[in-house]
N, CA, C and O atoms as CSV, one atom per row, in Angstrom:
chain,resi,resn,atom,element,x,y,z
A,1,MET,N,N,101.402,51.867,95.023
A,1,MET,CA,C,101.533,53.157,95.794
A,1,MET,C,C,100.612,54.105,95.101
A,1,MET,O,O,100.593,54.261,93.880
A,2,ALA,N,N,99.859,54.721,95.948
A,2,ALA,CA,C,98.755,55.788,95.447
A,2,ALA,C,C,99.501,57.220,95.308
A,2,ALA,O,O,100.501,57.508,95.964
A,3,TRP,N,N,98.909,58.042,94.407
A,3,TRP,CA,C,99.234,59.438,94.308
A,3,TRP,C,C,98.925,60.077,95.574
A,3,TRP,O,O,99.771,60.858,96.010
A,4,ARG,N,N,97.959,59.902,96.182
A,4,ARG,CA,C,97.438,60.608,97.328
A,4,ARG,C,C,97.541,59.604,98.518
A,4,ARG,O,O,96.988,58.505,98.577
A,5,ASP,N,N,98.342,60.174,99.445
A,5,ASP,CA,C,98.405,59.354,100.768
A,5,ASP,C,C,97.401,59.804,101.711
A,5,ASP,O,O,97.521,60.907,102.246
A,6,TRP,N,N,96.420,59.042,101.958
A,6,TRP,CA,C,95.241,59.350,102.741
A,6,TRP,C,C,95.549,59.571,104.208
A,6,TRP,O,O,94.644,59.891,104.978
A,7,GLY,N,N,96.816,59.408,104.628
A,7,GLY,CA,C,97.199,59.710,106.022
A,7,GLY,C,C,97.617,61.226,106.140
A,7,GLY,O,O,97.832,61.663,107.271
A,8,ASN,N,N,97.737,61.988,105.141
A,8,ASN,CA,C,98.156,63.264,105.068
A,8,ASN,C,C,96.931,64.212,105.458
A,8,ASN,O,O,95.982,64.345,104.685
A,9,PRO,N,N,96.989,64.837,106.642
A,9,PRO,CA,C,95.991,65.701,107.018
A,9,PRO,C,C,95.922,67.088,106.236
A,9,PRO,O,O,96.957,67.668,105.909
A,10,PRO,N,N,94.729,67.563,105.966
A,10,PRO,CA,C,94.654,68.900,105.333
A,10,PRO,C,C,95.180,69.935,106.319
A,10,PRO,O,O,95.252,69.671,107.520
A,11,HIS,N,N,95.567,71.168,105.794
A,11,HIS,CA,C,95.871,72.387,106.615
A,11,HIS,C,C,95.045,73.355,106.134
A,11,HIS,O,O,94.999,73.616,104.932
A,12,ASN,N,N,94.263,74.021,107.111
A,12,ASN,CA,C,93.207,74.959,106.746
A,12,ASN,C,C,93.670,76.357,107.124
A,12,ASN,O,O,94.371,76.518,108.123
A,13,SER,N,N,93.277,77.429,106.309
A,13,SER,CA,C,93.554,78.774,106.743
A,13,SER,C,C,92.482,79.151,107.605
A,13,SER,O,O,91.493,78.456,107.840
A,14,THR,N,N,92.767,80.484,108.148
A,14,THR,CA,C,91.744,81.004,109.009
A,14,THR,C,C,90.782,81.700,108.048
A,14,THR,O,O,91.137,82.121,106.947
A,15,SER,N,N,89.538,81.794,108.534
A,15,SER,CA,C,88.457,82.402,107.685
A,15,SER,C,C,87.564,83.173,108.466
A,15,SER,O,O,87.332,82.845,109.630
A,16,SER,N,N,87.035,84.173,107.939
A,16,SER,CA,C,86.043,84.974,108.673
A,16,SER,C,C,85.242,85.746,107.653
A,16,SER,O,O,85.682,85.717,106.504
A,17,ILE,N,N,84.136,86.433,107.884
A,17,ILE,CA,C,83.196,87.080,107.021
A,17,ILE,C,C,83.686,88.617,107.194
A,17,ILE,O,O,83.648,89.161,108.298
A,18,ASP,N,N,84.102,89.215,106.145
A,18,ASP,CA,C,84.522,90.504,106.230
A,18,ASP,C,C,83.643,91.449,105.261
A,18,ASP,O,O,83.104,91.036,104.234
A,19,THR,N,N,83.577,92.709,105.708
A,19,THR,CA,C,82.763,93.606,104.793
A,19,THR,C,C,83.608,94.775,104.286
A,19,THR,O,O,84.467,95.273,105.014
A,20,GLY,N,N,83.387,95.194,103.111
A,20,GLY,CA,C,84.054,96.321,102.457
A,20,GLY,C,C,85.581,96.057,102.458
A,20,GLY,O,O,86.294,96.886,103.023
A,21,GLN,N,N,86.101,95.057,101.919
A,21,GLN,CA,C,87.387,94.801,101.896
A,21,GLN,C,C,88.114,95.333,100.787
A,21,GLN,O,O,87.617,95.414,99.664
A,22,SER,N,N,89.339,95.717,101.082
A,22,SER,CA,C,90.182,96.431,100.087
A,22,SER,C,C,91.139,95.380,99.461
A,22,SER,O,O,91.244,94.261,99.963
A,23,THR,N,N,91.848,95.762,98.335
A,23,THR,CA,C,92.675,94.828,97.555
A,23,THR,C,C,93.956,94.475,98.423
A,23,THR,O,O,94.680,93.523,98.132
A,24,SER,N,N,94.159,95.206,99.375
A,24,SER,CA,C,95.503,94.920,100.140
A,24,SER,C,C,95.291,93.968,101.298
A,24,SER,O,O,96.244,93.480,101.904
A,25,THR,N,N,93.911,93.686,101.624
A,25,THR,CA,C,93.693,92.725,102.797
A,25,THR,C,C,93.423,91.331,102.259
A,25,THR,O,O,92.478,91.092,101.508
A,26,PRO,N,N,94.304,90.414,102.680
A,26,PRO,CA,C,94.041,89.045,102.265
A,26,PRO,C,C,92.904,88.494,103.122
A,26,PRO,O,O,92.836,88.781,104.317
A,27,LEU,N,N,92.054,87.744,102.552
A,27,LEU,CA,C,90.824,87.113,103.303
A,27,LEU,C,C,91.159,85.784,103.753
A,27,LEU,O,O,90.476,85.307,104.660
A,28,ALA,N,N,92.186,85.057,103.218
A,28,ALA,CA,C,92.575,83.815,103.639
A,28,ALA,C,C,94.024,83.583,103.325
A,28,ALA,O,O,94.469,83.769,102.193
A,29,ILE,N,N,94.785,83.160,104.372
A,29,ILE,CA,C,96.334,83.108,104.240
A,29,ILE,C,C,96.683,81.731,104.749
A,29,ILE,O,O,96.061,81.225,105.683
A,30,LEU,N,N,97.684,81.124,104.129
A,30,LEU,CA,C,98.226,79.847,104.609
A,30,LEU,C,C,99.669,79.674,104.192
A,30,LEU,O,O,99.997,79.622,103.006
A,31,SER,N,N,100.543,79.582,105.223
A,31,SER,CA,C,102.073,79.360,104.945
A,31,SER,C,C,102.231,77.817,105.027
A,31,SER,O,O,101.798,77.114,105.940
A,32,THR,N,N,102.901,77.410,103.958
A,32,THR,CA,C,103.268,75.843,103.974
A,32,THR,C,C,104.192,75.443,105.102
A,32,THR,O,O,105.089,76.201,105.469
A,33,LEU,N,N,104.000,74.348,105.616
A,33,LEU,CA,C,104.884,73.843,106.659
A,33,LEU,C,C,106.194,73.184,106.143
A,33,LEU,O,O,107.280,73.329,106.703
A,34,THR,N,N,105.991,72.464,105.049
A,34,THR,CA,C,107.122,71.799,104.404
A,34,THR,C,C,106.996,71.910,102.883
A,34,THR,O,O,105.903,72.135,102.363
A,35,GLY,N,N,108.113,71.752,102.176
A,35,GLY,CA,C,108.072,71.747,100.677
A,35,GLY,C,C,107.482,70.498,100.122
A,35,GLY,O,O,107.345,69.498,100.826
A,36,GLY,N,N,107.135,70.540,98.889
A,36,GLY,CA,C,106.647,69.333,98.185
A,36,GLY,C,C,105.367,69.834,97.268
A,36,GLY,O,O,105.068,71.025,97.173
A,37,ILE,N,N,104.668,68.794,96.622
A,37,ILE,CA,C,103.557,68.918,95.911
A,37,ILE,C,C,102.369,69.074,96.635
A,37,ILE,O,O,102.095,68.166,97.420
A,38,TRP,N,N,101.535,70.107,96.537
A,38,TRP,CA,C,100.211,70.379,97.364
A,38,TRP,C,C,99.179,70.684,96.567
A,38,TRP,O,O,99.271,71.410,95.577
A,39,GLU,N,N,98.031,70.074,97.015
A,39,GLU,CA,C,96.716,70.502,96.271
A,39,GLU,C,C,95.995,71.539,97.134
A,39,GLU,O,O,95.655,71.336,98.299
A,40,ALA,N,N,95.806,72.613,96.483
A,40,ALA,CA,C,94.985,73.682,97.214
A,40,ALA,C,C,93.512,73.716,96.819
A,40,ALA,O,O,93.226,73.769,95.623
A,41,ARG,N,N,92.649,73.692,97.665
A,41,ARG,CA,C,91.143,74.070,97.457
A,41,ARG,C,C,90.828,75.382,98.016
A,41,ARG,O,O,90.824,75.644,99.219
A,42,TRP,N,N,90.544,76.250,96.992
A,42,TRP,CA,C,90.163,77.659,97.342
A,42,TRP,C,C,88.596,77.709,97.261
A,42,TRP,O,O,88.016,77.233,96.285
A,43,ILE,N,N,87.872,78.336,98.380
A,43,ILE,CA,C,86.535,78.476,98.401
A,43,ILE,C,C,86.404,79.959,98.610
A,43,ILE,O,O,86.922,80.510,99.581
A,44,VAL,N,N,85.671,80.643,97.645
A,44,VAL,CA,C,85.500,82.058,97.682
A,44,VAL,C,C,84.086,82.468,97.376
A,44,VAL,O,O,83.402,81.803,96.598
A,45,GLY,N,N,83.618,83.588,97.990
A,45,GLY,CA,C,82.291,84.051,97.712
A,45,GLY,C,C,81.809,85.300,98.348
A,45,GLY,O,O,82.454,85.761,99.290
A,46,GLY,N,N,80.809,85.850,97.953
A,46,GLY,CA,C,80.381,87.092,98.611
A,46,GLY,C,C,78.970,87.558,98.215
A,46,GLY,O,O,78.271,86.836,97.504
A,47,SER,N,N,78.556,88.701,98.640
A,47,SER,CA,C,77.133,89.072,98.487
A,47,SER,C,C,76.910,89.700,97.119
A,47,SER,O,O,75.755,89.897,96.743
A,48,SER,N,N,77.983,90.036,96.325
A,48,SER,CA,C,77.795,90.454,94.944
A,48,SER,C,C,78.893,89.941,94.017
A,48,SER,O,O,79.874,89.348,94.465
A,49,ASN,N,N,78.734,90.151,92.873
A,49,ASN,CA,C,79.997,89.698,91.925
A,49,ASN,C,C,81.269,90.045,92.509
A,49,ASN,O,O,81.333,91.123,93.100
A,50,ALA,N,N,82.365,89.259,92.437
A,50,ALA,CA,C,83.563,89.485,92.912
A,50,ALA,C,C,84.509,88.821,92.042
A,50,ALA,O,O,84.227,87.722,91.565
A,51,VAL,N,N,85.721,89.455,91.771
A,51,VAL,CA,C,86.878,88.904,91.118
A,51,VAL,C,C,87.937,88.736,92.205
A,51,VAL,O,O,88.223,89.670,92.955
A,52,TRP,N,N,88.494,87.583,92.280
A,52,TRP,CA,C,89.446,87.165,93.367
A,52,TRP,C,C,90.839,86.984,92.615
A,52,TRP,O,O,90.983,86.594,91.457
A,53,GLN,N,N,91.800,87.336,93.486
A,53,GLN,CA,C,93.189,86.995,93.111
A,53,GLN,C,C,93.739,85.953,94.088
A,53,GLN,O,O,94.003,86.277,95.246
A,54,LEU,N,N,93.905,84.776,93.662
A,54,LEU,CA,C,94.561,83.697,94.421
A,54,LEU,C,C,96.017,83.641,94.103
A,54,LEU,O,O,96.451,83.406,92.975
A,55,GLU,N,N,96.774,83.877,95.194
A,55,GLU,CA,C,98.266,84.117,94.937
A,55,GLU,C,C,98.986,82.965,95.608
A,55,GLU,O,O,98.540,82.343,96.572
A,56,HIS,N,N,100.278,82.715,94.932
A,56,HIS,CA,C,101.367,81.955,95.579
A,56,HIS,C,C,102.625,82.814,95.661
A,56,HIS,O,O,103.195,83.250,94.661
A,57,SER,N,N,102.989,83.011,96.808
A,57,SER,CA,C,104.191,83.901,97.044
A,57,SER,C,C,105.361,83.129,97.869
A,57,SER,O,O,105.119,82.234,98.678
A,58,THR,N,N,106.520,83.550,97.584
A,58,THR,CA,C,107.703,82.972,98.229
A,58,THR,C,C,107.962,83.413,99.535
A,58,THR,O,O,108.874,82.940,100.214
A,59,SER,N,N,107.121,84.393,99.962
A,59,SER,CA,C,107.323,84.988,101.301
A,59,SER,C,C,106.099,85.392,101.944
A,59,SER,O,O,105.122,85.675,101.251
A,60,ALA,N,N,106.052,85.450,103.305
A,60,ALA,CA,C,104.790,85.868,104.011
A,60,ALA,C,C,104.589,87.350,103.886
A,60,ALA,O,O,103.526,87.880,104.209
A,61,SER,N,N,105.743,88.095,103.357
A,61,SER,CA,C,105.502,89.575,103.325
A,61,SER,C,C,104.637,89.925,102.025
A,61,SER,O,O,104.875,89.463,100.909
A,62,SER,N,N,103.648,90.764,102.318
A,62,SER,CA,C,102.843,91.192,101.264
A,62,SER,C,C,103.578,92.261,100.255
A,62,SER,O,O,103.033,92.735,99.258
A,63,ALA,N,N,104.745,92.516,100.637
A,63,ALA,CA,C,105.584,93.473,99.849
A,63,ALA,C,C,106.285,92.586,98.729
A,63,ALA,O,O,106.868,93.114,97.782
A,64,VAL,N,N,106.200,91.298,98.881
A,64,VAL,CA,C,106.888,90.476,97.808
A,64,VAL,C,C,105.783,90.007,96.837
A,64,VAL,O,O,104.692,89.531,97.150
A,65,ALA,N,N,106.277,90.234,95.586
A,65,ALA,CA,C,105.305,89.914,94.484
A,65,ALA,C,C,105.063,88.512,94.386
A,65,ALA,O,O,105.987,87.715,94.552
A,66,PRO,N,N,103.778,88.103,94.103
A,66,PRO,CA,C,103.524,86.723,94.007
A,66,PRO,C,C,104.191,86.023,92.775
A,66,PRO,O,O,104.383,86.678,91.751
A,67,MET,N,N,104.532,84.758,92.853
A,67,MET,CA,C,105.081,84.037,91.793
A,67,MET,C,C,103.944,83.674,90.739
A,67,MET,O,O,104.126,83.726,89.522
A,68,ASP,N,N,102.864,83.335,91.291
A,68,ASP,CA,C,101.682,82.866,90.539
A,68,ASP,C,C,100.464,83.402,91.036
A,68,ASP,O,O,100.208,83.399,92.240
A,69,VAL,N,N,99.561,83.946,90.014
A,69,VAL,CA,C,98.378,84.531,90.357
A,69,VAL,C,C,97.329,84.012,89.509
A,69,VAL,O,O,97.410,84.028,88.280
A,70,LEU,N,N,96.261,83.512,90.209
A,70,LEU,CA,C,95.104,82.940,89.481
A,70,LEU,C,C,93.822,84.028,89.688
A,70,LEU,O,O,93.502,84.381,90.823
A,71,PHE,N,N,93.206,84.462,88.634
A,71,PHE,CA,C,92.128,85.289,88.762
A,71,PHE,C,C,90.882,84.457,88.592
A,71,PHE,O,O,90.700,83.723,87.620
A,72,VAL,N,N,90.026,84.612,89.595
A,72,VAL,CA,C,88.700,83.765,89.412
A,72,VAL,C,C,87.547,84.673,89.789
A,72,VAL,O,O,87.733,85.782,90.291
A,73,PHE,N,N,86.391,84.187,89.539
A,73,PHE,CA,C,85.143,84.911,89.604
A,73,PHE,C,C,84.119,84.145,90.534
A,73,PHE,O,O,83.917,82.936,90.416
A,74,SER,N,N,83.465,84.974,91.504
A,74,SER,CA,C,82.349,84.317,92.198
A,74,SER,C,C,81.059,85.068,91.973
A,74,SER,O,O,81.104,86.298,91.992
A,75,ALA,N,N,79.908,84.445,91.761
A,75,ALA,CA,C,78.617,85.094,91.496
A,75,ALA,C,C,78.009,85.581,92.810
A,75,ALA,O,O,78.409,85.135,93.885
A,76,PRO,N,N,77.059,86.480,92.725
A,76,PRO,CA,C,76.339,87.004,93.904
A,76,PRO,C,C,75.816,85.986,94.796
A,76,PRO,O,O,75.229,85.057,94.242
A,77,ASN,N,N,75.908,85.964,96.085
A,77,ASN,CA,C,75.419,85.080,97.128
A,77,ASN,C,C,75.668,83.680,96.836
A,77,ASN,O,O,74.852,82.807,97.133
A,78,GLN,N,N,76.880,83.421,96.208
A,78,GLN,CA,C,77.203,81.984,95.994
A,78,GLN,C,C,78.657,81.873,96.305
A,78,GLN,O,O,79.366,82.879,96.330
A,79,SER,N,N,79.099,80.732,96.532
A,79,SER,CA,C,80.555,80.454,96.705
A,79,SER,C,C,81.074,79.665,95.480
A,79,SER,O,O,80.274,79.022,94.801
A,80,ALA,N,N,82.237,79.693,95.214
A,80,ALA,CA,C,82.867,79.072,94.191
A,80,ALA,C,C,84.100,78.321,94.669
A,80,ALA,O,O,84.826,78.869,95.499
A,81,GLU,N,N,84.388,77.118,94.214
A,81,GLU,CA,C,85.559,76.359,94.574
A,81,GLU,C,C,86.545,76.180,93.417
A,81,GLU,O,O,86.135,75.852,92.304
A,82,TYR,N,N,87.808,76.386,93.664
A,82,TYR,CA,C,88.795,76.270,92.590
A,82,TYR,C,C,89.899,75.285,93.290
A,82,TYR,O,O,90.294,75.411,94.449
A,83,VAL,N,N,90.297,74.333,92.409
A,83,VAL,CA,C,91.319,73.365,92.848
A,83,VAL,C,C,92.646,73.689,91.986
A,83,VAL,O,O,92.549,73.774,90.761
A,84,GLN,N,N,93.800,73.857,92.589
A,84,GLN,CA,C,95.021,74.035,91.937
A,84,GLN,C,C,96.103,73.143,92.665
A,84,GLN,O,O,96.024,72.812,93.848
A,85,THR,N,N,97.023,72.831,91.885
A,85,THR,CA,C,98.110,72.054,92.388
A,85,THR,C,C,99.470,72.866,92.328
A,85,THR,O,O,99.807,73.357,91.250
A,86,TYR,N,N,100.204,73.009,93.373
A,86,TYR,CA,C,101.345,73.703,93.498
A,86,TYR,C,C,102.545,73.159,93.931
A,86,TYR,O,O,102.434,72.365,94.865
A,87,VAL,N,N,103.727,73.382,93.483
A,87,VAL,CA,C,104.964,72.846,94.014
A,87,VAL,C,C,105.479,73.978,94.944
A,87,VAL,O,O,105.818,75.084,94.522
A,88,LEU,N,N,105.504,73.623,96.177
A,88,LEU,CA,C,105.817,74.675,97.221
A,88,LEU,C,C,107.066,74.515,97.962
A,88,LEU,O,O,107.446,73.356,98.131
A,89,ASN,N,N,107.757,75.444,98.421
A,89,ASN,CA,C,108.875,75.328,99.189
A,89,ASN,C,C,108.602,75.717,100.632
A,89,ASN,O,O,107.701,76.514,100.890
A,90,THR,N,N,109.363,75.170,101.585
A,90,THR,CA,C,109.082,75.714,102.971
A,90,THR,C,C,109.104,77.267,103.124
A,90,THR,O,O,110.054,77.939,102.722
A,91,GLY,N,N,108.114,77.745,103.669
A,91,GLY,CA,C,107.995,79.159,103.821
A,91,GLY,C,C,107.055,79.881,102.876
A,91,GLY,O,O,106.561,80.980,103.125
A,92,ASP,N,N,106.838,79.160,101.741
A,92,ASP,CA,C,105.936,79.830,100.659
A,92,ASP,C,C,104.490,80.025,101.312
A,92,ASP,O,O,104.089,79.326,102.242
A,93,GLU,N,N,103.805,80.979,100.760
A,93,GLU,CA,C,102.531,81.450,101.260
A,93,GLU,C,C,101.497,81.421,100.195
A,93,GLU,O,O,101.829,81.734,99.051
A,94,LEU,N,N,100.280,81.077,100.461
A,94,LEU,CA,C,99.041,81.089,99.593
A,94,LEU,C,C,98.111,82.081,100.194
A,94,LEU,O,O,97.891,82.034,101.405
A,95,ARG,N,N,97.583,82.920,99.485
A,95,ARG,CA,C,96.530,83.962,99.994
A,95,ARG,C,C,95.645,84.361,98.909
A,95,ARG,O,O,95.941,84.467,97.719
A,96,ALA,N,N,94.389,84.595,99.536
A,96,ALA,CA,C,93.235,84.966,98.615
A,96,ALA,C,C,92.959,86.499,98.949
A,96,ALA,O,O,92.887,86.850,100.126
A,97,ARG,N,N,92.817,87.345,97.979
A,97,ARG,CA,C,92.333,88.767,98.196
A,97,ARG,C,C,91.322,89.134,96.958
A,97,ARG,O,O,91.249,88.465,95.927
A,98,LEU,N,N,90.649,90.167,97.203
A,98,LEU,CA,C,89.702,90.705,96.228
A,98,LEU,C,C,90.611,91.623,95.175
A,98,LEU,O,O,91.566,92.277,95.594
A,99,VAL,N,N,90.276,91.613,93.953
A,99,VAL,CA,C,90.948,92.451,93.009
A,99,VAL,C,C,90.511,93.823,93.097
A,99,VAL,O,O,91.352,94.670,92.798
A,100,SER,N,N,89.385,94.206,93.442
A,100,SER,CA,C,88.991,95.670,93.610
A,100,SER,C,C,88.240,95.733,94.917
A,100,SER,O,O,87.787,94.749,95.501
A,101,THR,N,N,88.154,96.962,95.312
A,101,THR,CA,C,87.443,97.242,96.739
A,101,THR,C,C,86.026,97.113,96.373
A,101,THR,O,O,85.570,97.528,95.308
A,102,VAL,N,N,85.299,96.487,97.347
A,102,VAL,CA,C,83.878,96.139,97.096
A,102,VAL,C,C,83.228,96.446,98.520
A,102,VAL,O,O,83.878,96.570,99.558
A,103,THR,N,N,81.860,96.547,98.407
A,103,THR,CA,C,81.008,96.735,99.651
A,103,THR,C,C,80.183,95.463,99.728
A,103,THR,O,O,79.846,94.893,98.690
A,104,GLY,N,N,79.839,94.989,100.951
A,104,GLY,CA,C,78.993,93.815,101.099
A,104,GLY,C,C,79.797,92.819,101.964
A,104,GLY,O,O,80.771,93.255,102.578
A,105,ASN,N,N,79.474,91.561,102.057
A,105,ASN,CA,C,80.013,90.498,102.904
A,105,ASN,C,C,80.821,89.577,101.904
A,105,ASN,O,O,80.307,89.074,100.905
A,106,TYR,N,N,82.061,89.420,102.255
A,106,TYR,CA,C,82.751,88.538,101.492
A,106,TYR,C,C,83.661,87.488,102.363
A,106,TYR,O,O,84.106,87.866,103.447
A,107,ALA,N,N,83.914,86.259,101.914
A,107,ALA,CA,C,84.702,85.377,102.684
A,107,ALA,C,C,85.607,84.472,101.782
A,107,ALA,O,O,85.270,84.212,100.627
A,108,ALA,N,N,86.676,84.037,102.293
A,108,ALA,CA,C,87.570,83.087,101.516
A,108,ALA,C,C,88.088,81.931,102.591
A,108,ALA,O,O,88.252,82.108,103.798
A,109,HIS,N,N,88.275,80.864,101.947
A,109,HIS,CA,C,88.825,79.733,102.778
A,109,HIS,C,C,89.695,78.991,101.777
A,109,HIS,O,O,89.441,78.904,100.576
A,110,LEU,N,N,90.748,78.466,102.395
A,110,LEU,CA,C,91.789,77.675,101.627
A,110,LEU,C,C,92.173,76.345,102.465
A,110,LEU,O,O,92.475,76.424,103.656
A,111,SER,N,N,92.144,75.232,101.830
A,111,SER,CA,C,92.447,74.061,102.511
A,111,SER,C,C,93.547,73.399,101.644
A,111,SER,O,O,93.288,73.232,100.453
A,112,VAL,N,N,94.682,73.029,102.097
A,112,VAL,CA,C,95.743,72.329,101.180
A,112,VAL,C,C,96.102,70.999,101.806
A,112,VAL,O,O,96.076,70.837,103.026
A,113,GLU,N,N,96.410,70.126,101.019
A,113,GLU,CA,C,96.795,68.701,101.361
A,113,GLU,C,C,98.113,68.258,100.576
A,113,GLU,O,O,98.189,68.379,99.353
A,114,LYS,N,N,99.002,67.808,101.247
A,114,LYS,CA,C,100.267,67.359,100.634
A,114,LYS,C,C,100.016,66.152,99.854
A,114,LYS,O,O,99.449,65.203,100.396
A,115,LEU,N,N,100.430,66.089,98.479
A,115,LEU,CA,C,100.214,64.917,97.804
A,115,LEU,C,C,101.663,64.090,97.802
A,115,LEU,O,O,102.723,64.712,97.856
A,116,THR,N,N,101.623,62.846,97.744
A,116,THR,CA,C,102.911,62.056,97.859
A,116,THR,C,C,103.043,61.241,96.632
A,116,THR,O,O,104.017,60.504,96.482
Protein backbone atom coordinates (compact mmCIF):
# COMPACT_ATOMS: atom_id res chain seq x y z
CA MET A 1 0.00 0.00 0.00
CA ALA A 2 1.38 3.40 -0.99
CA TRP A 3 1.57 6.51 1.14
CA ARG A 4 -0.05 8.44 -1.70
CA ASP A 5 -3.25 7.17 -3.24
CA TRP A 6 -3.02 8.35 -6.84
CA GLY A 7 -6.82 8.33 -7.04
CA ASN A 8 -7.12 11.33 -4.71
CA PRO A 9 -7.81 14.42 -6.83
CA PRO A 10 -6.17 17.70 -5.82
CA HIS A 11 -8.31 20.60 -4.58
CA ASN A 12 -7.29 24.03 -5.87
CA SER A 13 -7.87 27.48 -4.46
CA THR A 14 -9.19 30.35 -6.49
CA SER A 15 -6.41 32.55 -7.83
CA SER A 16 -6.16 35.97 -9.40
CA ILE A 17 -3.62 38.73 -9.92
CA ASP A 18 -4.10 41.57 -7.46
CA THR A 19 -2.44 44.94 -7.08
CA GLY A 20 -1.57 46.82 -3.92
CA GLN A 21 -2.85 44.20 -1.51
CA SER A 22 -3.07 44.81 2.19
CA THR A 23 -2.26 42.28 4.89
CA SER A 24 -5.94 41.67 5.63
CA THR A 25 -6.73 40.40 2.13
CA PRO A 26 -6.03 36.69 1.52
CA LEU A 27 -4.87 36.01 -2.04
CA ALA A 28 -5.60 32.28 -1.90
CA ILE A 29 -8.11 30.50 0.33
CA LEU A 30 -9.05 26.85 0.55
CA SER A 31 -11.30 25.14 3.09
CA THR A 32 -10.84 21.41 3.56
CA LEU A 33 -13.62 19.07 2.63
CA THR A 34 -12.76 16.30 5.10
CA GLY A 35 -10.26 15.72 7.87
CA GLY A 36 -7.01 13.83 7.43
CA ILE A 37 -3.41 14.31 6.35
CA TRP A 38 -3.07 16.75 3.47
CA GLU A 39 -0.09 17.90 1.39
CA ALA A 40 -0.30 21.57 0.47
CA ARG A 41 1.60 23.17 -2.40
CA TRP A 42 1.75 26.94 -2.05
CA ILE A 43 2.81 28.97 -5.10
CA VAL A 44 3.36 32.68 -4.42
CA GLY A 45 4.98 35.52 -6.30
CA GLY A 46 4.91 39.15 -7.31
CA SER A 47 6.53 42.05 -9.08
CA SER A 48 8.85 42.89 -6.18
CA ASN A 49 10.22 41.29 -3.02
CA ALA A 50 7.44 39.96 -0.82
CA VAL A 51 7.13 38.16 2.47
CA TRP A 52 4.14 35.85 2.62
CA GLN A 53 2.16 34.50 5.55
CA LEU A 54 0.83 30.99 4.84
CA GLU A 55 -1.79 30.16 7.45
CA HIS A 56 -3.64 27.15 8.80
CA SER A 57 -6.77 28.19 10.71
CA THR A 58 -9.51 26.19 12.43
CA SER A 59 -12.17 28.48 11.00
CA ALA A 60 -13.06 30.30 7.82
CA SER A 61 -13.41 33.51 9.85
CA SER A 62 -10.43 35.83 9.47
CA ALA A 63 -11.06 36.91 13.08
CA VAL A 64 -9.87 33.50 14.32
CA ALA A 65 -6.13 33.42 14.94
CA PRO A 66 -4.30 30.85 12.81
CA MET A 67 -2.97 27.68 14.47
CA ASP A 68 0.11 27.50 12.26
CA VAL A 69 1.84 30.26 10.30
CA LEU A 70 4.68 29.81 7.83
CA PHE A 71 6.55 32.96 6.71
CA VAL A 72 8.16 32.65 3.27
CA PHE A 73 9.85 34.94 0.74
CA SER A 74 9.44 35.44 -2.99
CA ALA A 75 11.92 37.32 -5.17
CA PRO A 76 10.97 40.03 -7.69
CA ASN A 77 9.21 38.79 -10.83
CA GLN A 78 9.53 35.17 -9.77
CA SER A 79 7.29 32.64 -8.14
CA ALA A 80 8.23 30.35 -5.28
CA GLU A 81 6.73 26.97 -4.36
CA TYR A 82 6.54 25.70 -0.80
CA VAL A 83 5.30 22.24 0.17
CA GLN A 84 3.86 21.62 3.63
CA THR A 85 2.04 18.67 5.22
CA TYR A 86 -0.90 19.34 7.54
CA VAL A 87 -3.23 17.31 9.71
CA LEU A 88 -6.54 19.06 9.03
CA ASN A 89 -10.01 18.70 10.47
CA THR A 90 -13.23 19.25 8.55
CA GLY A 91 -13.78 22.99 8.21
CA ASP A 92 -10.13 24.03 8.63
CA GLU A 93 -8.93 26.70 6.25
CA LEU A 94 -5.60 27.39 4.52
CA ARG A 95 -4.92 30.92 3.26
CA ALA A 96 -2.05 32.99 1.88
CA ARG A 97 -1.65 36.69 2.54
CA LEU A 98 1.12 39.28 2.34
CA VAL A 99 2.86 40.26 5.58
CA SER A 100 2.95 43.96 4.67
CA THR A 101 1.11 46.23 2.27
CA VAL A 102 2.86 46.41 -1.10
CA THR A 103 2.38 47.96 -4.51
CA GLY A 104 2.62 45.97 -7.72
CA ASN A 105 1.14 42.72 -8.96
CA TYR A 106 0.96 39.71 -6.63
CA ALA A 107 -0.66 36.31 -6.85
CA ALA A 108 -0.94 33.16 -4.77
CA HIS A 109 -2.25 29.69 -5.53
CA LEU A 110 -2.79 26.69 -3.29
CA SER A 111 -3.29 23.06 -4.27
CA VAL A 112 -3.92 20.36 -1.65
CA GLU A 113 -4.03 16.60 -1.99
CA LYS A 114 -5.19 14.16 0.65
CA LEU A 115 -2.57 11.59 1.58
CA THR A 116 -3.65 8.09 2.62
